[in-house]
Amino acid sequence: MSHTLLPDLVLDAYGAQGGVGVTVENGRIVGVGSTKRGERLPGKALAPGFVNDHSHAFQRGLRGAVEKIEPSHPLDDFWTWRERMYAVANELTTDSIRKVSRRCYEEMLSAGYTSVTEFHYVHHRSDGTPYRDPTALAKAVARAAEDTGMRLLLLPVAYARGGIPRFRDPSVQAFLERVDTLVEWSEGRSLVGAGVAAHSVRAVPRGWLEEIGEYARRNSLPLHIHADEQPREIKECQAEHGMRPIELLARAGFLGPRTTIIHATHANEKELDLLSEHGTSVCACPTTEGNLGDGFLPAEEILQRNIRLSVGSDSHVRIDPCEELRELETNARRLSGRRNVLVAGRETSPTPWLLKAGWDHVGLKVGDPADFIEIDLSHPALADVEIENLPSALVFGAGSGVFAGVWVEGRKVHGRDDQVG
Ligand SMILES: [Zn+2]
């Protein structure tokens, strides 16, 4: 059965149009075009749901708890934050990880994210022994997404050394067997898909990177890895391998069009050229990178090389796609002393490039999953904004509070009105 939604406006990365209906059938968009008939959504604009391309859901449990100096670590930085994060990770159980993930995904949906890529590296009991079902924690996270109606790409993450025992596997074969199980398990689950990841060049040796890269290619799976987040990681990689992290990934056969580099904060020109040559994407996590003192990625250079960019809320210090996108441009302005910096090709505004980083495409289109957000046009943040300026107002002058409803697979999974009264 098909169903047509008729909002006041349909918004894309370039503007907004009235008199357009969006027809949904079996969870997919089957029509976007002018019509006068359908279920009216008065006072609302419809737009694609945002994609959150990097998440560690359990880190939502650190919210507010890490914004002070520990007396034992008077110089606080990424590495001391990591100790606090490990302590939280060590306490997780199958029940508690599902609970904290559910809370995190509920907040994401309310903020306009309709799909999330979960970078999952808590695999075993805290002493490192596998659960009876070795995929129990990964499945608990996936079920949390299903509980909330969130679309999820589950990435089991390889971890060979460092960290805490429950992150680590004894061999890359043991890890890939678990990935096989999860890929098979996710088939036929409408909201859950699976890919594969390696944690970082810190945590995974070259031999593992080669095997995981080859496995992802053979099975046509999305492949993610953290790289160039911190200067220390680059120094350690140079000491061990005589090259920088993204150079090592290129040599190990890890880069390709299905690969996404998380952060790339300190990537140099040569590394960016390698990403461009291999058609590899970058995922920026600006609110987390700012919170951790990581730095800011070379966004202008990424844009100039036509490297595809996505965003993620990573540690979930904030969950708001408008804020992630705004930070990209605002940081680029702070660094360059200019305005309207991240402008692609012949465009005149950064807004289309930023929204494409948040949506993965320009607007609602036939064949895509029916995942969208309802924007409340009467919200004070959008009052008196000209229709043609709505996309920029969303990125530069609004927050996730303007999203009144969220749909995944053609089903309304979150609505602000539903919670009132
Ligand atoms: Zn991360």
XYZ file of N, CA, C and O and ligand atoms in Angstrom, residues 54 56 226 263 314, ligand 1:
21
model
N 29.360 7.881 12.767
C 30.335 7.333 13.731
C 29.798 7.473 15.145
O 29.580 8.584 15.624
N 29.931 5.599 19.289
C 30.186 4.587 20.319
C 29.063 4.831 21.331
O 29.204 5.677 22.223
N 39.629 4.457 12.721
C 40.094 5.758 13.230
C 41.502 6.002 12.699
O 42.330 5.091 12.773
N 37.979 10.760 11.580
C 38.764 11.906 12.076
C 39.677 12.534 11.005
O 39.386 13.618 10.562
N 30.075 10.445 17.528
C 31.212 9.796 18.188
C 31.005 9.537 19.681
O 30.352 8.575 20.064
Zn 35.491 6.877 17.544
